[in-house]
Amino acid sequence: MAAQVLSATFSKVLLNYQSSYAYAITNLGLMILPCFKKWLNSVNNRQDNFTLNDRRYSMKAMKNVCTCIHIHIYVYASIRRPMMMASDWLTKLRWCKERIGCTWGSGNKSSARIKNPHLRAKLAESLAVFLPKETEQQNNLFSYSFRKKAFLESSVVPKILPKSLLQLFVDIEFTGHTMEFYQKFNYRHYMYGILEYIWNIPSYHAEFKKLDEEGKIQYKRDMVFSSFPRFINLLINDSTYLLDEALQKEQNLQQYGYFAKNYNIMANETVHVLCYVTKDISRPFASPCMIDGMAAFLNYFLVHLVGPKRRELKVSDFQKYNFEPRKLVVNILSIYLSLGKEDDFCRAIVKDGRSYSTELFQASIELLERIEGRQDMVNEFRHFITRLDKWYEQLKLEEQEMPEPPDEFLDPISCVLMVDPVKLPSSGKIVCKSTISKHLLSDEKDPFNRSPLRLDQVIPCNELREQIRAWMLENKIDLKSFNRD
């Protein structure tokens, strides 16, 4: 109640304050920070035994106290009180600096504390404000070095922030809001900034790799996807949608200029995240449920950026609309090289009949040669194309020898030969395990009747699986080329 009164009082004063109020307001603000400290301690010391009333009170208290602090900072910055008072401020703010990362991470780690995904996403937006930026003016109350220490000096934050960030990234995919599809991109915009900054800090980077390993173990043990593979799948989905929308809007800039600019900004950020994640952690992208979608995504946009369709992207001022085709091409080709070390990924690329062609990759080489300082990448990509050519010849030979499979052996969703058929418990449909795995990464519902579904609930069809294998052996089809599990 007191926080609400303070918030209302501050709001009125802020609208009509004069210099005579300045000293009183500043001192009142100094009284608020200890309250904020006490509240953070109470929230941080409690685990997952929050009741509904606890959560409502805590969130209301946080909103009111933060409102008071924000207004106080604004007034303080406006009247520029003496350095003696500033030192008192900084003493209390240093404590907040040490606790803010822990509070943000623990609040986002479990939806039991904060069930509203929109409020959790707002916490990500607030954390983005603390990111150290060297380009900012140095007279900011929160200096570059001050904010940098908040991320580097804590031994707890690196252990909880990566997992919390990935979980929030996944959770906002389905918020229940009517505009959830478009709203999630605004939320993820702030998360990309946080992710890029902490990715280059060794302690955080090690935690991301640990999450990847834990995800593999959890999948093998429980047949359940952890937040890391779901995060990767959503990155691919977002990249596909955003880049496709951005390129389409480029063709109608007079009508869609504003939308094209926003889509370009988000597409550049999303593809950039894919670029540095695949460089360090490539294995999840080559998993059976992701590999074909990833290859199709890269091939499709390489056609638009390097192939004949690039002539349709006529823009008089690329910079005005944040359209950076060369940067996009370099990032996409970097992803090819990061994932191209896997034979299965090379096979998936050449198997994509919609977009793949040898001419397309030769054109990519020619573009790289025109970009200064990319000679090492050119040589590496030439070697990659040589590997693709060998896989393409092998695939053509297999297709010539392979007869048409019986209809009951085909996946009803992808229309390809099933290697590991499974039955969905509620709809009774039989699909390939890799196909339903891909679907469940984005939406944990049966695609045929929309009932809840997890991967560990599917029922193996061992008899049908043996029939398919017998048919493959009878027609001399290499089992290894199909079974990537």
GROMACS .gro file of C-alpha atoms in nm:
model
  485
    1MET     CA    1   0.000   0.000   0.000
    2ALA     CA    2   0.281   0.240   0.089
    3ALA     CA    3   0.451   0.169  -0.245
    4GLN     CA    4   0.128   0.251  -0.429
    5VAL     CA    5   0.095   0.583  -0.245
    6LEU     CA    6   0.459   0.669  -0.319
    7SER     CA    7   0.414   0.582  -0.687
    8ALA     CA    8   0.102   0.799  -0.719
    9THR     CA    9   0.269   1.087  -0.535
   10PHE     CA   10   0.581   1.069  -0.752
   11SER     CA   11   0.372   1.064  -1.070
   12LYS     CA   12   0.191   1.387  -0.972
   13VAL     CA   13   0.513   1.557  -0.869
   14LEU     CA   14   0.687   1.456  -1.192
   15LEU     CA   15   0.419   1.627  -1.396
   16ASN     CA   16   0.431   1.957  -1.207
   17TYR     CA   17   0.752   1.957  -1.006
   18GLN     CA   18   0.954   2.273  -0.949
   19SER     CA   19   1.303   2.322  -0.816
   20SER     CA   20   1.173   2.361  -0.459
   21TYR     CA   21   1.062   1.997  -0.462
   22ALA     CA   22   1.396   1.863  -0.584
   23TYR     CA   23   1.570   1.808  -0.253
   24ALA     CA   24   1.271   1.639  -0.090
   25ILE     CA   25   1.214   1.410  -0.389
   26THR     CA   26   1.576   1.301  -0.402
   27ASN     CA   27   1.585   1.212  -0.034
   28LEU     CA   28   1.256   1.028  -0.063
   29GLY     CA   29   1.406   0.824  -0.345
   30LEU     CA   30   1.697   0.725  -0.125
   31MET     CA   31   1.444   0.580   0.120
   32ILE     CA   32   1.295   0.362  -0.154
   33LEU     CA   33   1.610   0.169  -0.248
   34PRO     CA   34   1.636  -0.005   0.091
   35CYS     CA   35   1.272  -0.115   0.044
   36PHE     CA   36   1.364  -0.250  -0.298
   37LYS     CA   37   1.660  -0.431  -0.142
   38LYS     CA   38   1.439  -0.588   0.124
   39TRP     CA   39   1.188  -0.704  -0.137
   40LEU     CA   40   1.457  -0.857  -0.359
   41ASN     CA   41   1.597  -1.046  -0.061
   42SER     CA   42   1.256  -1.188   0.031
   43VAL     CA   43   1.190  -1.304  -0.327
   44ASN     CA   44   1.538  -1.441  -0.383
   45ASN     CA   45   1.546  -1.640  -0.058
   46ARG     CA   46   1.220  -1.819  -0.131
   47GLN     CA   47   1.221  -2.118  -0.361
   48ASP     CA   48   0.923  -2.265  -0.546
   49ASN     CA   49   0.674  -2.263  -0.256
   50PHE     CA   50   0.511  -1.939  -0.368
   51THR     CA   51   0.134  -1.924  -0.324
   52LEU     CA   52  -0.091  -1.737  -0.566
   53ASN     CA   53  -0.123  -1.447  -0.319
   54ASP     CA   54   0.256  -1.437  -0.280
   55ARG     CA   55   0.301  -1.398  -0.654
   56ARG     CA   56   0.035  -1.132  -0.686
   57TYR     CA   57   0.181  -0.932  -0.397
   58SER     CA   58   0.540  -0.969  -0.520
   59MET     CA   59   0.462  -0.861  -0.875
   60LYS     CA   60   0.251  -0.567  -0.758
   61ALA     CA   61   0.524  -0.461  -0.517
   62MET     CA   62   0.791  -0.489  -0.785
   63LYS     CA   63   0.586  -0.280  -1.029
   64ASN     CA   64   0.522  -0.001  -0.778
   65VAL     CA   65   0.871   0.010  -0.632
   66CYS     CA   66   1.035   0.008  -0.976
   67THR     CA   67   0.802   0.289  -1.085
   68CYS     CA   68   0.918   0.497  -0.791
   69ILE     CA   69   1.284   0.424  -0.865
   70HIS     CA   70   1.253   0.507  -1.235
   71ILE     CA   71   1.084   0.841  -1.158
   72HIS     CA   72   1.343   0.922  -0.895
   73ILE     CA   73   1.629   0.850  -1.135
   74TYR     CA   74   1.465   1.074  -1.394
   75VAL     CA   75   1.421   1.364  -1.148
   76TYR     CA   76   1.769   1.315  -1.010
   77ALA     CA   77   1.922   1.320  -1.358
   78SER     CA   78   1.726   1.634  -1.440
   79ILE     CA   79   1.832   1.839  -1.138
   80ARG     CA   80   2.187   1.692  -1.113
   81ARG     CA   81   2.221   1.690  -0.733
   82PRO     CA   82   2.567   1.722  -0.574
   83MET     CA   83   2.820   1.438  -0.594
   84MET     CA   84   2.778   1.373  -0.221
   85MET     CA   85   2.422   1.251  -0.282
   86ALA     CA   86   2.529   1.060  -0.593
   87SER     CA   87   2.773   0.855  -0.388
   88ASP     CA   88   2.488   0.752  -0.156
   89TRP     CA   89   2.292   0.646  -0.463
   90LEU     CA   90   2.577   0.438  -0.602
   91THR     CA   91   2.631   0.257  -0.272
   92LYS     CA   92   2.276   0.123  -0.289
   93LEU     CA   93   2.278   0.067  -0.663
   94ARG     CA   94   2.589  -0.151  -0.634
   95TRP     CA   95   2.387  -0.392  -0.423
   96CYS     CA   96   2.110  -0.391  -0.688
   97LYS     CA   97   2.372  -0.460  -0.953
   98GLU     CA   98   2.483  -0.774  -0.771
   99ARG     CA   99   2.128  -0.905  -0.722
  100ILE     CA  100   1.945  -0.804  -1.039
  101GLY     CA  101   2.082  -1.089  -1.253
  102CYS     CA  102   2.000  -1.352  -0.991
  103THR     CA  103   1.648  -1.217  -0.943
  104TRP     CA  104   1.584  -1.202  -1.318
  105GLY     CA  105   1.716  -1.554  -1.374
  106SER     CA  106   1.529  -1.712  -1.084
  107GLY     CA  107   1.209  -1.534  -1.182
  108ASN     CA  108   1.229  -1.668  -1.537
  109LYS     CA  109   1.364  -2.014  -1.454
  110SER     CA  110   1.027  -2.138  -1.341
  111SER     CA  111   0.679  -2.036  -1.451
  112ALA     CA  112   0.566  -2.123  -1.095
  113ARG     CA  113   0.696  -1.789  -0.976
  114ILE     CA  114   0.574  -1.574  -1.264
  115LYS     CA  115   0.311  -1.749  -1.472
  116ASN     CA  116   0.236  -1.458  -1.703
  117PRO     CA  117   0.474  -1.497  -2.004
  118HIS     CA  118   0.429  -1.131  -2.098
  119LEU     CA  119   0.555  -1.017  -1.758
  120ARG     CA  120   0.852  -1.257  -1.781
  121ALA     CA  121   0.930  -1.116  -2.126
  122LYS     CA  122   0.923  -0.766  -1.979
  123LEU     CA  123   1.190  -0.879  -1.732
  124ALA     CA  124   1.408  -0.968  -2.031
  125GLU     CA  125   1.349  -0.620  -2.167
  126SER     CA  126   1.452  -0.471  -1.833
  127LEU     CA  127   1.767  -0.684  -1.820
  128ALA     CA  128   1.863  -0.563  -2.170
  129VAL     CA  129   1.887  -0.211  -2.026
  130PHE     CA  130   2.180  -0.329  -1.811
  131LEU     CA  131   2.383  -0.455  -2.109
  132PRO     CA  132   2.720  -0.275  -2.129
  133LYS     CA  133   2.740  -0.059  -2.444
  134GLU     CA  134   3.063   0.127  -2.515
  135THR     CA  135   2.891   0.359  -2.763
  136GLU     CA  136   2.667   0.513  -2.497
  137GLN     CA  137   2.743   0.848  -2.339
  138GLN     CA  138   2.972   0.813  -2.041
  139ASN     CA  139   2.770   1.052  -1.820
  140ASN     CA  140   2.502   0.786  -1.779
  141LEU     CA  141   2.443   0.705  -1.411
  142PHE     CA  142   2.491   0.335  -1.494
  143SER     CA  143   2.836   0.350  -1.652
  144TYR     CA  144   2.979   0.092  -1.893
  145SER     CA  145   3.213  -0.059  -1.635
  146PHE     CA  146   2.939  -0.057  -1.371
  147ARG     CA  147   2.703  -0.266  -1.586
  148LYS     CA  148   2.981  -0.489  -1.714
  149LYS     CA  149   3.064  -0.598  -1.359
  150ALA     CA  150   2.701  -0.703  -1.307
  151PHE     CA  151   2.754  -0.980  -1.566
  152LEU     CA  152   3.117  -1.070  -1.495
  153GLU     CA  153   3.160  -1.064  -1.118
  154SER     CA  154   2.874  -1.291  -1.011
  155SER     CA  155   2.938  -1.663  -0.969
  156VAL     CA  156   2.565  -1.744  -0.964
  157VAL     CA  157   2.424  -1.557  -1.264
  158PRO     CA  158   2.619  -1.757  -1.531
  159LYS     CA  159   2.464  -2.076  -1.395
  160ILE     CA  160   2.099  -1.963  -1.410
  161LEU     CA  161   2.075  -1.691  -1.677
  162PRO     CA  162   2.143  -1.906  -1.990
  163LYS     CA  163   1.881  -2.168  -1.899
  164SER     CA  164   1.630  -1.902  -1.795
  165LEU     CA  165   1.682  -1.711  -2.118
  166LEU     CA  166   1.633  -2.019  -2.338
  167GLN     CA  167   1.326  -2.128  -2.142
  168LEU     CA  168   1.168  -1.784  -2.179
  169PHE     CA  169   1.251  -1.784  -2.551
  170VAL     CA  170   1.055  -2.110  -2.583
  171ASP     CA  171   0.768  -2.016  -2.350
  172ILE     CA  172   0.666  -1.700  -2.537
  173GLU     CA  173   0.600  -1.904  -2.852
  174PHE     CA  174   0.249  -1.971  -2.717
  175THR     CA  175   0.120  -1.697  -2.485
  176GLY     CA  176  -0.251  -1.734  -2.554
  177HIS     CA  177  -0.267  -1.377  -2.687
  178THR     CA  178  -0.453  -1.316  -3.013
  179MET     CA  179  -0.142  -1.148  -3.155
  180GLU     CA  180   0.105  -1.397  -3.006
  181PHE     CA  181   0.269  -1.481  -3.341
  182TYR     CA  182   0.382  -1.124  -3.405
  183GLN     CA  183   0.426  -1.026  -3.040
  184LYS     CA  184   0.693  -1.290  -2.977
  185PHE     CA  185   0.932  -1.123  -3.222
  186ASN     CA  186   0.928  -0.797  -3.023
  187TYR     CA  187   1.008  -0.989  -2.705
  188ARG     CA  188   1.288  -1.188  -2.869
  189HIS     CA  189   1.448  -0.871  -3.003
  190TYR     CA  190   1.571  -0.789  -2.651
  191MET     CA  191   1.670  -1.150  -2.584
  192TYR     CA  192   1.899  -1.151  -2.889
  193GLY     CA  193   2.097  -0.861  -2.742
  194ILE     CA  194   2.138  -1.042  -2.410
  195LEU     CA  195   2.223  -1.371  -2.581
  196GLU     CA  196   2.490  -1.220  -2.806
  197TYR     CA  197   2.659  -1.044  -2.517
  198ILE     CA  198   2.674  -1.339  -2.275
  199TRP     CA  199   2.759  -1.590  -2.552
  200ASN     CA  200   3.110  -1.443  -2.573
  201ILE     CA  201   3.171  -1.466  -2.197
  202PRO     CA  202   3.344  -1.802  -2.119
  203SER     CA  203   3.141  -1.884  -1.805
  204TYR     CA  204   2.810  -1.833  -1.986
  205HIS     CA  205   2.932  -2.005  -2.304
  206ALA     CA  206   3.029  -2.313  -2.103
  207GLU     CA  207   2.681  -2.322  -1.950
  208PHE     CA  208   2.519  -2.320  -2.297
  209LYS     CA  209   2.732  -2.617  -2.399
  210LYS     CA  210   2.637  -2.790  -2.074
  211LEU     CA  211   2.268  -2.734  -2.155
  212ASP     CA  212   2.322  -2.892  -2.497
  213GLU     CA  213   2.479  -3.202  -2.341
  214GLU     CA  214   2.206  -3.226  -2.077
  215GLY     CA  215   1.946  -3.202  -2.353
  216LYS     CA  216   2.097  -3.502  -2.534
  217ILE     CA  217   2.098  -3.708  -2.215
  218GLN     CA  218   1.739  -3.611  -2.132
  219TYR     CA  219   1.621  -3.702  -2.482
  220LYS     CA  220   1.788  -4.044  -2.469
  221ARG     CA  221   1.658  -4.114  -2.119
  222ASP     CA  222   1.303  -3.969  -2.125
  223MET     CA  223   1.234  -3.899  -2.496
  224VAL     CA  224   1.157  -3.539  -2.397
  225PHE     CA  225   1.302  -3.228  -2.563
  226SER     CA  226   1.477  -2.983  -2.333
  227SER     CA  227   1.477  -2.606  -2.385
  228PHE     CA  228   1.799  -2.607  -2.593
  229PRO     CA  229   1.680  -2.814  -2.894
  230ARG     CA  230   1.345  -2.635  -2.884
  231PHE     CA  231   1.528  -2.301  -2.884
  232ILE     CA  232   1.727  -2.409  -3.191
  233ASN     CA  233   1.411  -2.523  -3.369
  234LEU     CA  234   1.241  -2.189  -3.299
  235LEU     CA  235   1.547  -2.005  -3.427
  236ILE     CA  236   1.514  -2.192  -3.756
  237ASN     CA  237   1.139  -2.125  -3.770
  238ASP     CA  238   1.184  -1.755  -3.696
  239SER     CA  239   1.465  -1.722  -3.950
  240THR     CA  240   1.253  -1.889  -4.217
  241TYR     CA  241   0.952  -1.667  -4.156
  242LEU     CA  242   1.133  -1.337  -4.097
  243LEU     CA  243   1.375  -1.366  -4.386
  244ASP     CA  244   1.098  -1.479  -4.621
  245GLU     CA  245   0.880  -1.185  -4.516
  246ALA     CA  246   1.171  -0.941  -4.542
  247LEU     CA  247   1.257  -1.050  -4.896
  248GLN     CA  248   0.895  -1.042  -5.008
  249LYS     CA  249   0.846  -0.692  -4.867
  250GLU     CA  250   1.160  -0.572  -5.047
  251GLN     CA  251   0.974  -0.623  -5.374
  252ASN     CA  252   0.697  -0.382  -5.268
  253LEU     CA  253   0.886  -0.114  -5.077
  254GLN     CA  254   0.647   0.166  -5.166
  255GLN     CA  255   0.367  -0.018  -4.992
  256TYR     CA  256   0.558  -0.217  -4.734
  257GLY     CA  257   0.868  -0.007  -4.665
  258TYR     CA  258   0.802   0.022  -4.293
  259PHE     CA  259   0.733  -0.350  -4.253
  260ALA     CA  260   1.034  -0.442  -4.466
  261LYS     CA  261   1.266  -0.241  -4.242
  262ASN     CA  262   1.138  -0.406  -3.923
  263TYR     CA  263   1.151  -0.754  -4.073
  264ASN     CA  264   1.504  -0.690  -4.200
  265ILE     CA  265   1.625  -0.581  -3.856
  266MET     CA  266   1.483  -0.892  -3.692
  267ALA     CA  267   1.592  -1.123  -3.977
  268ASN     CA  268   1.952  -0.996  -3.956
  269GLU     CA  269   1.959  -1.051  -3.579
  270THR     CA  270   1.803  -1.398  -3.598
  271VAL     CA  271   2.033  -1.524  -3.876
  272HIS     CA  272   2.331  -1.377  -3.689
  273VAL     CA  273   2.235  -1.581  -3.381
  274LEU     CA  274   2.215  -1.895  -3.595
  275CYS     CA  275   2.558  -1.812  -3.737
  276TYR     CA  276   2.748  -1.799  -3.408
  277VAL     CA  277   2.550  -2.079  -3.241
  278THR     CA  278   2.617  -2.325  -3.527
  279LYS     CA  279   2.985  -2.232  -3.521
  280ASP     CA  280   3.023  -2.359  -3.164
  281ILE     CA  281   2.739  -2.611  -3.127
  282SER     CA  282   2.646  -2.782  -3.452
  283ARG     CA  283   2.530  -3.128  -3.344
  284PRO     CA  284   2.164  -3.044  -3.263
  285PHE     CA  285   2.113  -2.897  -3.611
  286ALA     CA  286   2.211  -3.231  -3.767
  287SER     CA  287   1.958  -3.431  -3.563
  288PRO     CA  288   1.701  -3.629  -3.767
  289CYS     CA  289   1.411  -3.403  -3.670
  290MET     CA  290   1.590  -3.080  -3.773
  291ILE     CA  291   1.837  -3.159  -4.047
  292ASP     CA  292   1.603  -3.153  -4.348
  293GLY     CA  293   1.431  -2.831  -4.237
  294MET     CA  294   1.765  -2.660  -4.177
  295ALA     CA  295   1.900  -2.761  -4.519
  296ALA     CA  296   1.580  -2.648  -4.692
  297PHE     CA  297   1.590  -2.314  -4.508
  298LEU     CA  298   1.949  -2.239  -4.615
  299ASN     CA  299   1.898  -2.351  -4.976
  300TYR     CA  300   1.574  -2.157  -5.018
  301PHE     CA  301   1.718  -1.823  -4.911
  302LEU     CA  302   2.043  -1.876  -5.096
  303VAL     CA  303   1.830  -1.900  -5.414
  304HIS     CA  304   1.670  -1.563  -5.333
  305LEU     CA  305   1.994  -1.388  -5.240
  306VAL     CA  306   2.238  -1.540  -5.493
  307GLY     CA  307   2.026  -1.710  -5.763
  308PRO     CA  308   1.831  -1.552  -6.049
  309LYS     CA  309   1.561  -1.425  -5.809
  310ARG     CA  310   1.804  -1.174  -5.660
  311ARG     CA  311   1.729  -0.943  -5.954
  312GLU     CA  312   1.378  -0.898  -5.815
  313LEU     CA  313   1.524  -0.730  -5.504
  314LYS     CA  314   1.567  -0.386  -5.655
  315VAL     CA  315   1.621  -0.127  -5.381
  316SER     CA  316   1.758   0.223  -5.433
  317ASP     CA  317   1.877   0.261  -5.073
  318PHE     CA  318   1.954  -0.065  -4.892
  319GLN     CA  319   2.069   0.117  -4.578
  320LYS     CA  320   1.737   0.300  -4.542
  321TYR     CA  321   1.557  -0.031  -4.502
  322ASN     CA  322   1.834  -0.214  -4.313
  323PHE     CA  323   1.865  -0.457  -4.603
  324GLU     CA  324   2.216  -0.606  -4.605
  325PRO     CA  325   2.219  -0.883  -4.868
  326ARG     CA  326   2.597  -0.937  -4.863
  327LYS     CA  327   2.602  -0.969  -4.485
  328LEU     CA  328   2.313  -1.215  -4.501
  329VAL     CA  329   2.489  -1.422  -4.767
  330VAL     CA  330   2.812  -1.435  -4.566
  331ASN     CA  331   2.622  -1.544  -4.253
  332ILE     CA  332   2.429  -1.812  -4.444
  333LEU     CA  333   2.744  -1.945  -4.609
  334SER     CA  334   2.914  -1.950  -4.267
  335ILE     CA  335   2.628  -2.167  -4.138
  336TYR     CA  336   2.680  -2.402  -4.435
  337LEU     CA  337   3.047  -2.438  -4.345
  338SER     CA  338   2.975  -2.492  -3.974
  339LEU     CA  339   2.721  -2.767  -4.040
  340GLY     CA  340   2.886  -2.905  -4.355
  341LYS     CA  341   3.129  -3.113  -4.150
  342GLU     CA  342   2.841  -3.359  -4.096
  343ASP     CA  343   2.787  -3.604  -4.384
  344ASP     CA  344   2.416  -3.624  -4.306
  345PHE     CA  345   2.384  -3.249  -4.350
  346CYS     CA  346   2.557  -3.261  -4.691
  347ARG     CA  347   2.312  -3.531  -4.797
  348ALA     CA  348   2.016  -3.325  -4.675
  349ILE     CA  349   2.133  -3.025  -4.879
  350VAL     CA  350   2.158  -3.209  -5.212
  351LYS     CA  351   1.832  -3.399  -5.139
  352ASP     CA  352   1.641  -3.069  -5.138
  353GLY     CA  353   1.504  -3.085  -5.492
  354ARG     CA  354   1.316  -2.755  -5.460
  355SER     CA  355   1.620  -2.529  -5.426
  356TYR     CA  356   1.952  -2.714  -5.460
  357SER     CA  357   2.165  -2.681  -5.773
  358THR     CA  358   2.539  -2.687  -5.841
  359GLU     CA  359   2.506  -2.354  -6.026
  360LEU     CA  360   2.367  -2.190  -5.712
  361PHE     CA  361   2.674  -2.276  -5.506
  362GLN     CA  362   2.911  -2.173  -5.784
  363ALA     CA  363   2.736  -1.835  -5.791
  364SER     CA  364   2.792  -1.811  -5.415
  365ILE     CA  365   3.165  -1.861  -5.470
  366GLU     CA  366   3.170  -1.580  -5.727
  367LEU     CA  367   2.996  -1.347  -5.481
  368LEU     CA  368   3.239  -1.435  -5.202
  369GLU     CA  369   3.535  -1.358  -5.431
  370ARG     CA  370   3.400  -1.005  -5.480
  371ILE     CA  371   3.389  -0.945  -5.104
  372GLU     CA  372   3.723  -0.820  -4.976
  373GLY     CA  373   3.900  -1.025  -4.708
  374ARG     CA  374   3.705  -1.348  -4.763
  375GLN     CA  375   3.968  -1.558  -4.944
  376ASP     CA  376   3.998  -1.816  -4.662
  377MET     CA  377   3.624  -1.861  -4.668
  378VAL     CA  378   3.632  -1.899  -5.049
  379ASN     CA  379   3.884  -2.185  -5.028
  380GLU     CA  380   3.689  -2.357  -4.752
  381PHE     CA  381   3.364  -2.324  -4.948
  382ARG     CA  382   3.522  -2.471  -5.263
  383HIS     CA  383   3.613  -2.782  -5.065
  384PHE     CA  384   3.257  -2.793  -4.927
  385ILE     CA  385   3.111  -2.781  -5.282
  386THR     CA  386   3.334  -3.072  -5.385
  387ARG     CA  387   3.182  -3.280  -5.104
  388LEU     CA  388   2.831  -3.178  -5.211
  389ASP     CA  389   2.898  -3.287  -5.569
  390LYS     CA  390   2.998  -3.636  -5.450
  391TRP     CA  391   2.683  -3.668  -5.240
  392TYR     CA  392   2.468  -3.543  -5.527
  393GLU     CA  393   2.603  -3.814  -5.762
  394GLN     CA  394   2.548  -4.080  -5.496
  395LEU     CA  395   2.191  -3.961  -5.436
  396LYS     CA  396   2.106  -3.966  -5.807
  397LEU     CA  397   2.231  -4.324  -5.829
  398GLU     CA  398   2.015  -4.426  -5.530
  399GLU     CA  399   1.705  -4.261  -5.675
  400GLN     CA  400   1.748  -4.441  -6.007
  401GLU     CA  401   1.764  -4.778  -5.834
  402MET     CA  402   1.490  -4.718  -5.577
  403PRO     CA  403   1.136  -4.832  -5.676
  404GLU     CA  404   0.817  -4.653  -5.566
  405PRO     CA  405   0.738  -4.753  -5.203
  406PRO     CA  406   0.392  -4.890  -5.113
  407ASP     CA  407   0.150  -4.624  -4.983
  408GLU     CA  408   0.137  -4.780  -4.635
  409PHE     CA  409   0.515  -4.724  -4.605
  410LEU     CA  410   0.487  -4.349  -4.670
  411ASP     CA  411   0.464  -4.084  -4.400
  412PRO     CA  412   0.122  -3.908  -4.426
  413ILE     CA  413   0.273  -3.568  -4.342
  414SER     CA  414   0.600  -3.558  -4.541
  415CYS     CA  415   0.510  -3.826  -4.802
  416VAL     CA  416   0.852  -3.989  -4.771
  417LEU     CA  417   0.949  -4.344  -4.679
  418MET     CA  418   0.914  -4.409  -4.306
  419VAL     CA  419   1.220  -4.561  -4.140
  420ASP     CA  420   1.099  -4.562  -3.781
  421PRO     CA  421   0.715  -4.567  -3.785
  422VAL     CA  422   0.528  -4.478  -3.466
  423LYS     CA  423   0.159  -4.458  -3.378
  424LEU     CA  424   0.006  -4.145  -3.226
  425PRO     CA  425  -0.200  -4.250  -2.921
  426SER     CA  426  -0.503  -4.020  -2.959
  427SER     CA  427  -0.552  -3.998  -3.338
  428GLY     CA  428  -0.419  -4.347  -3.416
  429LYS     CA  429  -0.224  -4.217  -3.717
  430ILE     CA  430   0.109  -4.377  -3.808
  431VAL     CA  431   0.393  -4.139  -3.894
  432CYS     CA  432   0.773  -4.144  -3.904
  433LYS     CA  433   0.933  -4.067  -3.568
  434SER     CA  434   1.160  -3.798  -3.716
  435THR     CA  435   0.856  -3.621  -3.867
  436ILE     CA  436   0.654  -3.610  -3.545
  437SER     CA  437   0.969  -3.512  -3.351
  438LYS     CA  438   1.010  -3.210  -3.575
  439HIS     CA  439   0.646  -3.115  -3.526
  440LEU     CA  440   0.657  -3.151  -3.147
  441LEU     CA  441   0.957  -2.921  -3.120
  442SER     CA  442   0.729  -2.636  -3.227
  443ASP     CA  443   0.390  -2.750  -3.105
  444GLU     CA  444   0.329  -3.027  -2.850
  445LYS     CA  445  -0.006  -3.131  -2.999
  446ASP     CA  446  -0.119  -3.415  -3.225
  447PRO     CA  447  -0.124  -3.260  -3.578
  448PHE     CA  448  -0.435  -3.461  -3.669
  449ASN     CA  449  -0.670  -3.382  -3.379
  450ARG     CA  450  -0.480  -3.110  -3.179
  451SER     CA  451  -0.482  -3.310  -2.854
  452PRO     CA  452  -0.178  -3.275  -2.620
  453LEU     CA  453   0.111  -3.501  -2.717
  454ARG     CA  454   0.468  -3.567  -2.602
  455LEU     CA  455   0.731  -3.768  -2.782
  456ASP     CA  456   0.754  -4.025  -2.505
  457GLN     CA  457   0.384  -4.107  -2.560
  458VAL     CA  458   0.417  -4.230  -2.919
  459ILE     CA  459   0.388  -4.604  -2.971
  460PRO     CA  460   0.657  -4.784  -3.179
  461CYS     CA  461   0.523  -4.987  -3.472
  462ASN     CA  462   0.783  -5.263  -3.468
  463GLU     CA  463   0.600  -5.495  -3.705
  464LEU     CA  464   0.559  -5.226  -3.972
  465ARG     CA  465   0.918  -5.118  -3.916
  466GLU     CA  466   1.044  -5.469  -3.991
  467GLN     CA  467   0.824  -5.486  -4.303
  468ILE     CA  468   0.975  -5.162  -4.432
  469ARG     CA  469   1.329  -5.283  -4.363
  470ALA     CA  470   1.259  -5.612  -4.537
  471TRP     CA  471   1.129  -5.419  -4.839
  472MET     CA  472   1.442  -5.202  -4.840
  473LEU     CA  473   1.672  -5.507  -4.821
  474GLU     CA  474   1.475  -5.676  -5.097
  475ASN     CA  475   1.526  -5.373  -5.323
  476LYS     CA  476   1.893  -5.334  -5.217
  477ILE     CA  477   1.840  -4.994  -5.055
  478ASP     CA  478   2.112  -4.889  -4.811
  479LEU     CA  479   1.960  -4.870  -4.463
  480LYS     CA  480   2.235  -4.637  -4.338
  481SER     CA  481   2.144  -4.369  -4.591
  482PHE     CA  482   1.792  -4.351  -4.446
  483ASN     CA  483   1.842  -4.424  -4.079
  484ARG     CA  484   2.009  -4.118  -3.925
  485ASP     CA  485   1.903  -4.194  -3.568
   0.00000   0.00000   0.00000
